[in-house]
Coordinates of C-alpha atoms in Angstrom, one line a residue:
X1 CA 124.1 -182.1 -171.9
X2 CA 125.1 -179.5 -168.7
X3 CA 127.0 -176.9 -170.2
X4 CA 126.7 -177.9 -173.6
X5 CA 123.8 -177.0 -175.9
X6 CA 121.3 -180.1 -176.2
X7 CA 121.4 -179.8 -180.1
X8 CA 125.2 -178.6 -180.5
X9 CA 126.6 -179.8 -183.9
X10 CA 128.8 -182.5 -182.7
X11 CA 130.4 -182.9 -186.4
X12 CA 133.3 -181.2 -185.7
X13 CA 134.1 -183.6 -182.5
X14 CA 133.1 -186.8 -183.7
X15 CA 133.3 -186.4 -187.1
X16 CA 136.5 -184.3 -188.2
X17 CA 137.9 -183.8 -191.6
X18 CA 139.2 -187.0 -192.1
X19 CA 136.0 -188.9 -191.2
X20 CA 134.6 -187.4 -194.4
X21 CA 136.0 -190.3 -196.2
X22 CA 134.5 -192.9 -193.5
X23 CA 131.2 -191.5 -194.1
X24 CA 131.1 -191.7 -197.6
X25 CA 132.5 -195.3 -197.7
X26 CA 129.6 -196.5 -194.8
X27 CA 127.2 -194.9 -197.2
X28 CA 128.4 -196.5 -200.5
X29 CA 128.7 -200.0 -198.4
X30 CA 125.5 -199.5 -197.6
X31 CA 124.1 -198.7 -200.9
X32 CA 126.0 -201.7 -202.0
X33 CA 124.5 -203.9 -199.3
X34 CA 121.3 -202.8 -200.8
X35 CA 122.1 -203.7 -204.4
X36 CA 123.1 -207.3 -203.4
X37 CA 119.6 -207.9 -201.8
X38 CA 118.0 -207.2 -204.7
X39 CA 120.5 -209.6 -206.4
X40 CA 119.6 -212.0 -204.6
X41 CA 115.7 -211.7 -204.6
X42 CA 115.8 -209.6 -201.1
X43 CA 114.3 -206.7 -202.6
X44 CA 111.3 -205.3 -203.7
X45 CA 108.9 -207.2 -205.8
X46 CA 105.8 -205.3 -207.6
X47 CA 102.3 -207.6 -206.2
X48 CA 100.0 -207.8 -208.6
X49 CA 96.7 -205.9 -207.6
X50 CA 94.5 -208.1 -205.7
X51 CA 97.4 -211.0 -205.0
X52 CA 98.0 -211.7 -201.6
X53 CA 101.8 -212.4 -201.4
X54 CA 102.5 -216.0 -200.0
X55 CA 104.5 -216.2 -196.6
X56 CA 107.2 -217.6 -198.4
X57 CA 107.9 -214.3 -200.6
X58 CA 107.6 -212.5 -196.9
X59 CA 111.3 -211.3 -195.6
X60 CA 112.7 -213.5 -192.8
X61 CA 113.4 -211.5 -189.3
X62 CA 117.4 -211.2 -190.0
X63 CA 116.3 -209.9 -193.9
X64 CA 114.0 -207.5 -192.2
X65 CA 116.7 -206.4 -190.0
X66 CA 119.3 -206.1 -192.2
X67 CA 116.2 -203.3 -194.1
X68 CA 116.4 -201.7 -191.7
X69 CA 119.9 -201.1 -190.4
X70 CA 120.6 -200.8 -194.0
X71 CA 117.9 -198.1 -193.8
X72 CA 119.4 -195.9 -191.1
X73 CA 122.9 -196.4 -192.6
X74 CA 121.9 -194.4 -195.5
X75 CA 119.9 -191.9 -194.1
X76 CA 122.0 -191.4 -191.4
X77 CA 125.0 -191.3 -193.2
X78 CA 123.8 -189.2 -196.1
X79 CA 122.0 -186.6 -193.1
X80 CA 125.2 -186.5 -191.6
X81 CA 127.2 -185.6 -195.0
X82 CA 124.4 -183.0 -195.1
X83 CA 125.4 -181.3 -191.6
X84 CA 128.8 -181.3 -192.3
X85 CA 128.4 -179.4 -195.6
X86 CA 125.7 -176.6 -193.9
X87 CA 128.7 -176.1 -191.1
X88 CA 131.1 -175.4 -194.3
X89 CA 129.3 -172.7 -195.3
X90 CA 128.0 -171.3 -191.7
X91 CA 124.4 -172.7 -191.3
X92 CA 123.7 -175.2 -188.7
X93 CA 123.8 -179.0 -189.3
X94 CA 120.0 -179.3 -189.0
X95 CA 119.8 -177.2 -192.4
X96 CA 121.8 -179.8 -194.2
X97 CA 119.9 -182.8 -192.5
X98 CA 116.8 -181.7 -193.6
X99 CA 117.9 -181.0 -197.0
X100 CA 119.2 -185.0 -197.4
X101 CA 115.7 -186.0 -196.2
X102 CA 114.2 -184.0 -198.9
X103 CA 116.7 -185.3 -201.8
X104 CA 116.2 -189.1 -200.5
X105 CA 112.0 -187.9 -200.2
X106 CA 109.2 -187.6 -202.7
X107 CA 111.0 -184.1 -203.8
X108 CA 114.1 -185.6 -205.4
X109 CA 114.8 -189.6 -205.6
X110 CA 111.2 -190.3 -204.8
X111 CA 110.1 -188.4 -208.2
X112 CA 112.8 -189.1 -210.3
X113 CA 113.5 -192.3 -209.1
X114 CA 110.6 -194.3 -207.1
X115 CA 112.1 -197.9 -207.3
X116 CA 115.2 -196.6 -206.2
X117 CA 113.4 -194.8 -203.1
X118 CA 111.2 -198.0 -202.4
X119 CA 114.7 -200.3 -202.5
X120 CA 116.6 -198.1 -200.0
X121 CA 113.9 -197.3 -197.7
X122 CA 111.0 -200.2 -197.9
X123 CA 108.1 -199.6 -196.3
X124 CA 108.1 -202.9 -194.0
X125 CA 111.4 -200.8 -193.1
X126 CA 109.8 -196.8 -192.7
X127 CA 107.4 -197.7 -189.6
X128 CA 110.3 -199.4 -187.9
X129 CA 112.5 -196.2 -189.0
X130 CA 109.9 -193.8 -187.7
X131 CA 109.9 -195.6 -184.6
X132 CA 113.7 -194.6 -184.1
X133 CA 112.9 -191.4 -184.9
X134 CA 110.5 -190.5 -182.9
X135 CA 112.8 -191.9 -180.3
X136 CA 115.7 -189.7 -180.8
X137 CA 113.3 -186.9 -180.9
X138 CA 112.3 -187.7 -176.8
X139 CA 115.4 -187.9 -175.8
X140 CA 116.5 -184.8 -177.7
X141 CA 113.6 -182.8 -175.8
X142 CA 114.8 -184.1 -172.8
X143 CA 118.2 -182.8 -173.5
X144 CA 116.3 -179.9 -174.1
X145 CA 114.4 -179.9 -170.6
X146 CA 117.5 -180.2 -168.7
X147 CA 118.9 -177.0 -170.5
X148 CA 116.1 -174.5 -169.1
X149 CA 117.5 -172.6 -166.0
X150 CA 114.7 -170.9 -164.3
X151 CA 117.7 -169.1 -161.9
X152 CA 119.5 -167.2 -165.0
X153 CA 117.1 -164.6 -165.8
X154 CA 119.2 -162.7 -162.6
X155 CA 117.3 -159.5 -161.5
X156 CA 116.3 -158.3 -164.7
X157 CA 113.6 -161.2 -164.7
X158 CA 110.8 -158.9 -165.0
X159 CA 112.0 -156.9 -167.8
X160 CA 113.0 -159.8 -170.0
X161 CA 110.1 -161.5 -169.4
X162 CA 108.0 -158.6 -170.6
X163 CA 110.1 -158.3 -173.7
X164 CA 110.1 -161.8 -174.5
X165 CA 106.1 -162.1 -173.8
X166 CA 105.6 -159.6 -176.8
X167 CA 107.8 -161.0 -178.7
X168 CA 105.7 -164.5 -178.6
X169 CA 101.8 -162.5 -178.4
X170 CA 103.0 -160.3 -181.9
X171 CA 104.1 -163.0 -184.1
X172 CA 101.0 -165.0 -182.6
X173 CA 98.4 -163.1 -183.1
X174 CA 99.8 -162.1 -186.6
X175 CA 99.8 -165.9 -187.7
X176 CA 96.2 -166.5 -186.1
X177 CA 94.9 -163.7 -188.2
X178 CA 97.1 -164.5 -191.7
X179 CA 95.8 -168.4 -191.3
X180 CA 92.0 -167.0 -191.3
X181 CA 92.0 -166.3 -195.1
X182 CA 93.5 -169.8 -195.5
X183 CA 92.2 -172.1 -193.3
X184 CA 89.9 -174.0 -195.6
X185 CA 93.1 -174.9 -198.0
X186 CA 95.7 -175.3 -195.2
X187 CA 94.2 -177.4 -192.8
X188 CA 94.8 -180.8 -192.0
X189 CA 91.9 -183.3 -192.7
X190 CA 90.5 -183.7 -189.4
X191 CA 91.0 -180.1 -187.7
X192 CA 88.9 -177.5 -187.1
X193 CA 89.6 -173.5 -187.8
X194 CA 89.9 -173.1 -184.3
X195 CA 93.0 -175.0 -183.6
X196 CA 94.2 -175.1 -186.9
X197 CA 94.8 -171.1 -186.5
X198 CA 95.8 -171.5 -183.1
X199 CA 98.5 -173.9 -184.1
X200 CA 99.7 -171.8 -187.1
X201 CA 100.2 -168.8 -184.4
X202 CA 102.0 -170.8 -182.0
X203 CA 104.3 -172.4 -185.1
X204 CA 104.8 -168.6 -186.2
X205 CA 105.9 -167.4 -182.5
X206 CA 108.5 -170.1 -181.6
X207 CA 112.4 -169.4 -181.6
X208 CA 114.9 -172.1 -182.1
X209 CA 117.0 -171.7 -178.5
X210 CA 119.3 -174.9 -179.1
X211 CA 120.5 -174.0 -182.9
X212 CA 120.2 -170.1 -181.8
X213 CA 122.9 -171.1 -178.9
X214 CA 125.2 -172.6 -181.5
X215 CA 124.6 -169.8 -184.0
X216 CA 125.8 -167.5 -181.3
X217 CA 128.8 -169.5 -180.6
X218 CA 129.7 -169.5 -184.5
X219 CA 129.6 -165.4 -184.8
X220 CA 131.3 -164.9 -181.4
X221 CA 128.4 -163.7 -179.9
X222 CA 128.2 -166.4 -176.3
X223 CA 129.3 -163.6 -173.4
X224 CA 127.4 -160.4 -174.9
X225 CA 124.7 -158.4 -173.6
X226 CA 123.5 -158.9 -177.3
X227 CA 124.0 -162.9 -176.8
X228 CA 122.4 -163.2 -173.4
X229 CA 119.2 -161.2 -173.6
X230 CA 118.9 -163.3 -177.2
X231 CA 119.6 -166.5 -175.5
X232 CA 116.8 -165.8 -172.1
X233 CA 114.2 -164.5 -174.7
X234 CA 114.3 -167.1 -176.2
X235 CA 114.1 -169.7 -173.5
X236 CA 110.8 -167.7 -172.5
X237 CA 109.7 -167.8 -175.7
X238 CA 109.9 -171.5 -176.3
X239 CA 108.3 -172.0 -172.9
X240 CA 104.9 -170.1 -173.9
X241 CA 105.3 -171.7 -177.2
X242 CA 105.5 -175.1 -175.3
X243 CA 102.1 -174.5 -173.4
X244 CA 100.5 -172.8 -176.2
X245 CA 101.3 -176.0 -178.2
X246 CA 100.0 -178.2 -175.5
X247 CA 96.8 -176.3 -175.4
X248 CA 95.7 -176.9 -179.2
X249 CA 96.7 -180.9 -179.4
X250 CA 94.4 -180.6 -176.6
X251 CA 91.9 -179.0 -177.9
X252 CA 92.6 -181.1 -181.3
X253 CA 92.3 -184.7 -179.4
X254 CA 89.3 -183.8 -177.1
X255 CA 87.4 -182.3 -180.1
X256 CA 85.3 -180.2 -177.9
X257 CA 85.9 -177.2 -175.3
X258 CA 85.0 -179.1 -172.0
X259 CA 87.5 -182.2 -173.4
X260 CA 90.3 -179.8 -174.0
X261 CA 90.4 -178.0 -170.4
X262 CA 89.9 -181.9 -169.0
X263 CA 93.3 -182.5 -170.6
X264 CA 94.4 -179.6 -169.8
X265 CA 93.8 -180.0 -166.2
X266 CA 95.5 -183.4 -166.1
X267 CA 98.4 -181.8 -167.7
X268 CA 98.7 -178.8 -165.0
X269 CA 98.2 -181.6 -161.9
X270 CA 100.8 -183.7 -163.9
X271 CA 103.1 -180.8 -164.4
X272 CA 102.7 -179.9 -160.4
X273 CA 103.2 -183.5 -159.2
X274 CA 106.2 -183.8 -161.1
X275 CA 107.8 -180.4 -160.0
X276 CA 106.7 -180.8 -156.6
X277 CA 107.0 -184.1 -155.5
X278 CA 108.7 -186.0 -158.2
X279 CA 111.6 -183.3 -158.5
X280 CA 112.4 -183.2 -154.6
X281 CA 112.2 -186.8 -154.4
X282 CA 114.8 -187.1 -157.0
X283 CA 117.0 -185.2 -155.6
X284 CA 117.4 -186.2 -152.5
X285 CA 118.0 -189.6 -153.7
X286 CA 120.6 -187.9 -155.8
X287 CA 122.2 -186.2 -152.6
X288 CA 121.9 -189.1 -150.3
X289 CA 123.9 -191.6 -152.7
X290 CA 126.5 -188.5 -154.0
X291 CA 129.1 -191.0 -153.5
X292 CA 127.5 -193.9 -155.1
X293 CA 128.1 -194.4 -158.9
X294 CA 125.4 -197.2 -160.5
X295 CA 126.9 -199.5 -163.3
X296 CA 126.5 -197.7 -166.7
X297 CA 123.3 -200.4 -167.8
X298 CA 121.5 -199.6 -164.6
X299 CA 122.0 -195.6 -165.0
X300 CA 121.1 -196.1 -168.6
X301 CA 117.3 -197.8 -167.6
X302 CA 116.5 -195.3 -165.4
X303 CA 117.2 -192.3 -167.2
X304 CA 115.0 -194.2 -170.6
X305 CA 112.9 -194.8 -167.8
X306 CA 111.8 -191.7 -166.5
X307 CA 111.5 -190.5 -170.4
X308 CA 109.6 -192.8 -171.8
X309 CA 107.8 -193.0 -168.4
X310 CA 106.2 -189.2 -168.5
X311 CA 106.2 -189.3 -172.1
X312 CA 103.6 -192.0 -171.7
X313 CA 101.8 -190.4 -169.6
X314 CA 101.4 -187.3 -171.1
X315 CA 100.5 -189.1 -174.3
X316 CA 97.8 -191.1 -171.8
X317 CA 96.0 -187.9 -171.0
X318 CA 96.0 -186.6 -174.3
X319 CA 98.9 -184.3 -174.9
X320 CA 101.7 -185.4 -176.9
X321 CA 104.5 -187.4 -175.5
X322 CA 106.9 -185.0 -176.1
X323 CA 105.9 -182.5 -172.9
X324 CA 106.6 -186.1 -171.1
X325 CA 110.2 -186.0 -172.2
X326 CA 110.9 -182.3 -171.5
X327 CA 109.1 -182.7 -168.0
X328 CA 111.9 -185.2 -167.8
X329 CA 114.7 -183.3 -168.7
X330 CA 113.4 -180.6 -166.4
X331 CA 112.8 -183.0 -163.3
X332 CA 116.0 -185.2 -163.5
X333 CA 118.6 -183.7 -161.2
X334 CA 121.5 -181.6 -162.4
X335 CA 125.0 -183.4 -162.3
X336 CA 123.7 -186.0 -160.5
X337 CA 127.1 -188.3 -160.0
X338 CA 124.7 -191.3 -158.7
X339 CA 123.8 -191.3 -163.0
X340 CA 127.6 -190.9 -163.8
X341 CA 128.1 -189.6 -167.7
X342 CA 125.1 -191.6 -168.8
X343 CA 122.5 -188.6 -169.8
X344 CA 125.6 -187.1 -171.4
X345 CA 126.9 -190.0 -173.2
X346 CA 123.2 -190.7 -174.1
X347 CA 122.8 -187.4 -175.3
X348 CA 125.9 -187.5 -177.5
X349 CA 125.1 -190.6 -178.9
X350 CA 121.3 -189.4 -180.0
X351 CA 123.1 -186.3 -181.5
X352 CA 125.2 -188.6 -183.9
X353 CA 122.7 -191.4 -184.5
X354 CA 119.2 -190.9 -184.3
X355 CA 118.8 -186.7 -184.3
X356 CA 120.2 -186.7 -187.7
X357 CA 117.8 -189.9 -189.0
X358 CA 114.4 -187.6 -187.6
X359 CA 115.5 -184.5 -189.6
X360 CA 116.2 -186.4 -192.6
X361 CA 112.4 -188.2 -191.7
X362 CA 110.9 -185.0 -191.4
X363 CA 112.4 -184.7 -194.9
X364 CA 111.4 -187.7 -196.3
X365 CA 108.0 -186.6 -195.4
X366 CA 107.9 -183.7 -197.3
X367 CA 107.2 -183.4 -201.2
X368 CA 108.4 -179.5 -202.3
X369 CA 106.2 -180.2 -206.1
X370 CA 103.0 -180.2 -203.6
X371 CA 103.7 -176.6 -202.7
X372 CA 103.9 -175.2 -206.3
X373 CA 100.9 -177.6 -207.6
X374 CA 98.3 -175.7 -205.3
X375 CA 98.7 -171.9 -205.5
X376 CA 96.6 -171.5 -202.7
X377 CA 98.9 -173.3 -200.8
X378 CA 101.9 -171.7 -202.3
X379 CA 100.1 -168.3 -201.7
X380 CA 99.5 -169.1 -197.8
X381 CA 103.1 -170.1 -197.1
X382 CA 104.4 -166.9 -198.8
X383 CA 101.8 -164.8 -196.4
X384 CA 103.0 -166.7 -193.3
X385 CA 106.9 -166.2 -194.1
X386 CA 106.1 -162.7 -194.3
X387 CA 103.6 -162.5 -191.1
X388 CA 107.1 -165.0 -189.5
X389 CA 109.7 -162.5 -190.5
X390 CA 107.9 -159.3 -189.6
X391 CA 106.3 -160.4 -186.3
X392 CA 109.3 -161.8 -184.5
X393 CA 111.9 -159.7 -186.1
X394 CA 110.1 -156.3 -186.3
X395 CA 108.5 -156.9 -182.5
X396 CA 112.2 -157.7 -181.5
X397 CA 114.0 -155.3 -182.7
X398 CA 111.1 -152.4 -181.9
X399 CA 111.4 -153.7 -178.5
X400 CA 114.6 -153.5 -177.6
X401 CA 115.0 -150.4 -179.7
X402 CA 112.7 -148.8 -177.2
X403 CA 114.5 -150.4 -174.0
X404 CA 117.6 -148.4 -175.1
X405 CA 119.4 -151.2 -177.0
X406 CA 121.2 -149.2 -180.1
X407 CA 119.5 -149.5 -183.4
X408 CA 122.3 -152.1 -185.3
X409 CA 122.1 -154.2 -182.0
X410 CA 118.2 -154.1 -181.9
X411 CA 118.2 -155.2 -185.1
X412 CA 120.5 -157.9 -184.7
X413 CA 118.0 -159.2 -181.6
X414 CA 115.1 -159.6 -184.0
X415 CA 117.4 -161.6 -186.4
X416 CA 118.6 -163.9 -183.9
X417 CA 114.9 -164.5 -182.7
X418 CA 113.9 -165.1 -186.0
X419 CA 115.8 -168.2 -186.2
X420 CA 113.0 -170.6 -185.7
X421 CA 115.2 -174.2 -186.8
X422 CA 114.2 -177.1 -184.9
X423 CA 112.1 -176.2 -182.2
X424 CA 109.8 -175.3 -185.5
X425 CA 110.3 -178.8 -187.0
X426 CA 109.4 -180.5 -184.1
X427 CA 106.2 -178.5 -183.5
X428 CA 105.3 -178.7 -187.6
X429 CA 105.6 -182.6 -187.1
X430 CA 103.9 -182.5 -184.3
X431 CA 100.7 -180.8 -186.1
X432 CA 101.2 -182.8 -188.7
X433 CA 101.2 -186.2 -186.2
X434 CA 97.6 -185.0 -184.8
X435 CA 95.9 -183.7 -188.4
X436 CA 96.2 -180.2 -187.6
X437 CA 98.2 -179.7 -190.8
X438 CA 98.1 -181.7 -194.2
X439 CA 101.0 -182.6 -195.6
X440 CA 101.1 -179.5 -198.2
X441 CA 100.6 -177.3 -195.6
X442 CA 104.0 -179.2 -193.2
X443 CA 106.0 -178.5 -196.6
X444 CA 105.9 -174.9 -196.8
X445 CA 105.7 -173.9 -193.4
X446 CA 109.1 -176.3 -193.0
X447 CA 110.6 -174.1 -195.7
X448 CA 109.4 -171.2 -193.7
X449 CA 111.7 -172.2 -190.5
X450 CA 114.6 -173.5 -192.6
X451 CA 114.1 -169.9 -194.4
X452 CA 114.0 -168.3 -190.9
X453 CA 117.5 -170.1 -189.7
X454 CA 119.4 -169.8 -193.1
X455 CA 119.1 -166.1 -193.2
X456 CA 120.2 -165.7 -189.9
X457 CA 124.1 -166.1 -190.3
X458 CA 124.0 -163.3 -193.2
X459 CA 121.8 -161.0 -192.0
X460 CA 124.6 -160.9 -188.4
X461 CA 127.2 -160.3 -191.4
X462 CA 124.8 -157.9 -193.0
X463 CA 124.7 -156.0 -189.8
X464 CA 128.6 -156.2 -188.8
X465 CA 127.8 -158.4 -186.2
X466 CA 129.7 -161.4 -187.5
X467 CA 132.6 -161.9 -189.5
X468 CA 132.9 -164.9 -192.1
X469 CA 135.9 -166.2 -190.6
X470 CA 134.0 -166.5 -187.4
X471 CA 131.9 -169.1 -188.1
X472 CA 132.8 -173.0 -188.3
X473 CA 134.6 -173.3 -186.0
X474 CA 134.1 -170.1 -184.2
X475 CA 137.3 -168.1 -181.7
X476 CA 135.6 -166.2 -179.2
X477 CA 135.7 -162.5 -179.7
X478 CA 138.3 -160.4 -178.2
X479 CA 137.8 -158.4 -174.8
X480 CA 137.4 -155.3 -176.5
X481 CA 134.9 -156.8 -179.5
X482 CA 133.1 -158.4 -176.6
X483 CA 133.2 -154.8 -174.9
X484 CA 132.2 -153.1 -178.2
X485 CA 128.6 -155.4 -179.0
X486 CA 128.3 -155.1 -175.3

């Protein structure tokens, strides 16, 4: 978690070549498991319409149980397989994660195969699956809240914050203005034009910072002036996008201008209580007991705690609970020893486990054939992939173009913050959690950011700014490469 990226692919450390084989052979016991409860008359059984199912046909706790960890064992293991391959041919894990969720979906198994779909993943087992994911996702954010350095934009603050400011207001105000045209086809069922085209510009102006960090680590790029600037532009970015975000569930749960800046005034006195009392308190409990060490269970509860806790309460006032879990990861103190290696360990073991089963969710919620059966909606997506590209890329690159950054190297910039990944996903099923979006809507604007990251990795090459044996794993570059993209 310190000095690691919060969503670093951790495949190549806890899963190595030869796991490959242990993966596979979870995954086919798994699917085995599965086939005996069927066997045995543990799986699905069509109801007649109308029939109310007796409590004896009802699944015992242990058989419900079993669903689910069955469940997660293919999904994870199957979104897992999936990172692994996208890190074999240079794309980030997340790419291949996604991708599982969309062949075990309603795109893939779910059409060609329903029963099939139905007896892996039940539904008594989905809401109990969901729930795990939308744990992993808190404690990923708050991996992601204890990333942001406030101290590492150096003397140059003002300059990079001007930069990074445009390139959020460009690609936002070109997504407001390309959702117009659409917003009757596009929108979820309960929104309103006005956030709905708010949340499509803040969806078009994020940047992925933790799968940009690792993309940069993959190409050689960590170290550079091309690297940094892409790395604190980002961060910015992702912080406006944050509070941009937090401003439309707002005004999508109050339903009405006075109810929004109610929330939104809750959120800001939240926000200060935690940085200015709730911070400092922390750490100096954190200094005063720098040579105490709790037991790992104790650590454990008060790091779930304090997510869970804000996440609450964020969700209480009417944000989302995830602006609780990155307050978190912002408050918590940095290498507190008191805590030990529980947030790391935690943090590692929500990479491997439950990350991978939300992506693959996110997935599973998707259904590509919904896309191409509207052409209106087909039509939209295409027309925000092009507003994406242009406004982030273009506004990069012009940018630092006119701040003196060479042409091949300004270029480069606006492809790494066009890599929009997961910070995308999250904020897509985040709309899609609050009715913002419909569900045709959530599927092409996810191809959009999985467009977005894909094409970052060969446009670098495209560009001479990467070299294929560079990536997975990545050397860093020499001194005088280092020098040269400098």
């Amino acid at each position: 978690m310190r000095g690691q990226n919060p969503l670093e692919d951790t495949e190549q450390r806890l899963l190595p070549a030869p796991a490959w084989g242990l993966v596979i052979a979870l995954t086919l016991t798994a699917v085995a498991a599965v086939s005996l409860l069927m066997v045995f008359g543990w799986g699905v059984h069509p109801v007649a319409r109308g029939v109310v199912p007796s409590p004896a046909a009802e699944a015992t706790p242990i058989q419900s149980i079993l669903r689910l960890f069955l469940a997660v064992a293919v999904i994870g293991g199957l979104a897992s397989l999936g990172g692994i391959a996208a890190r074999r041919i240079g794309q980030p894990s997340v790419v291949g994660q996604i991708v599982a969720g969309l062949l075990l979906g309603p795109s893939a198994l779910g059409a060609l195969a329903p029963a099939a779909t139905e007896l892996i993943m039940p539904a008594a087992a989905m809401q109990h699956l969901n729930l795990l994911a939308q744990a992993g996702l808190a404690i990923f954010i708050f991996t992601v809240g204890t990333e942001f350095d406030h101290t590492a934009l150096g003397r140059q603050r003002t300059v990079v914050g001007v930069a990074a400011l445009s390139m959020v207001a460009v690609p936002f105000a070109l997504g407001t203005v390309a959702a117009i045209p659409f917003a009757s086809a596009l929108a979820g069922p309960t929104a309103g034009k006005t956030e709905f085209v708010l949340f499509i510009g803040t969806a078009l102006s994020v940047t992925a910072l933790p799968v940009l960090a690792r993309i940069l680590q993959e190409v050689g790029l960590t170290g550079t002036r091309l690297g940094s600037l892409a790395i604190l532009c980002a961060g910015i970015a992702d912080v406006l996008a944050w509070c941009a975000l937090a401003a439309v569930i707002a005004l999508a749960h109050a339903r009405s201008p006075a109810g929004a800046l109610t929330t939104m005034l809750l959120s800001a006195i939240l926000v200060l209580v935690a940085l200015l009392v709730l911070r400092p308190a922390l750490k100096t409990l954190a200094d005063r007991y720098a040579a105490t060490r709790l037991p790992a269970p104790a650590s454990l509860v008060l790091v779930l705690g304090l997510i869970f806790s804000l996440a609450a309460a964020t969700d209480v006032i009417g944000a989302h609970a995830i602006f609780g879990a990155l307050l978190a990861g912002v408050v918590i103190p940095r290498n507190a020893r008191v805590l030990g290696t529980v947030p790391d360990r935690l943090a590692s073991l929500n990479r491997a486990l439950l990350l991978p089963v939300f992506f693959a969710s996110i997935g599973l919620q998707a259904d590509v054939r919904m896309a191409f059966d509207d052409p209106t909606v087909l039509l939209g997506g295409a027309v925000l992939l092009v507003a994406a590209v242009l406004g982030k890329l273009g506004t990069a690159a012009v940018t630092a173009w006119a701040g003196g950054m060479p042409g091949r190297l300004a270029l480069g910039l606006g492809v790494l913050m066009n890599a929009r990944g997961v910070t995308e996903i999250v904020v897509l099923s985040t709309g899609l959690s609050i009715g913002v979006i419909g569900a045709g809507t959530f599927t092409v604007l996810m191809l959009m950011a999985l467009i977005t990251t894909v094409m970052t990795v060969p446009a670098l090459r495209l560009l001479g700014l990467c070299h294929p044996e560079r990536t997975s794993p990545a050397p860093m570059p020499r001194p005088a490469e280092k020098e040269r993209l400098a």
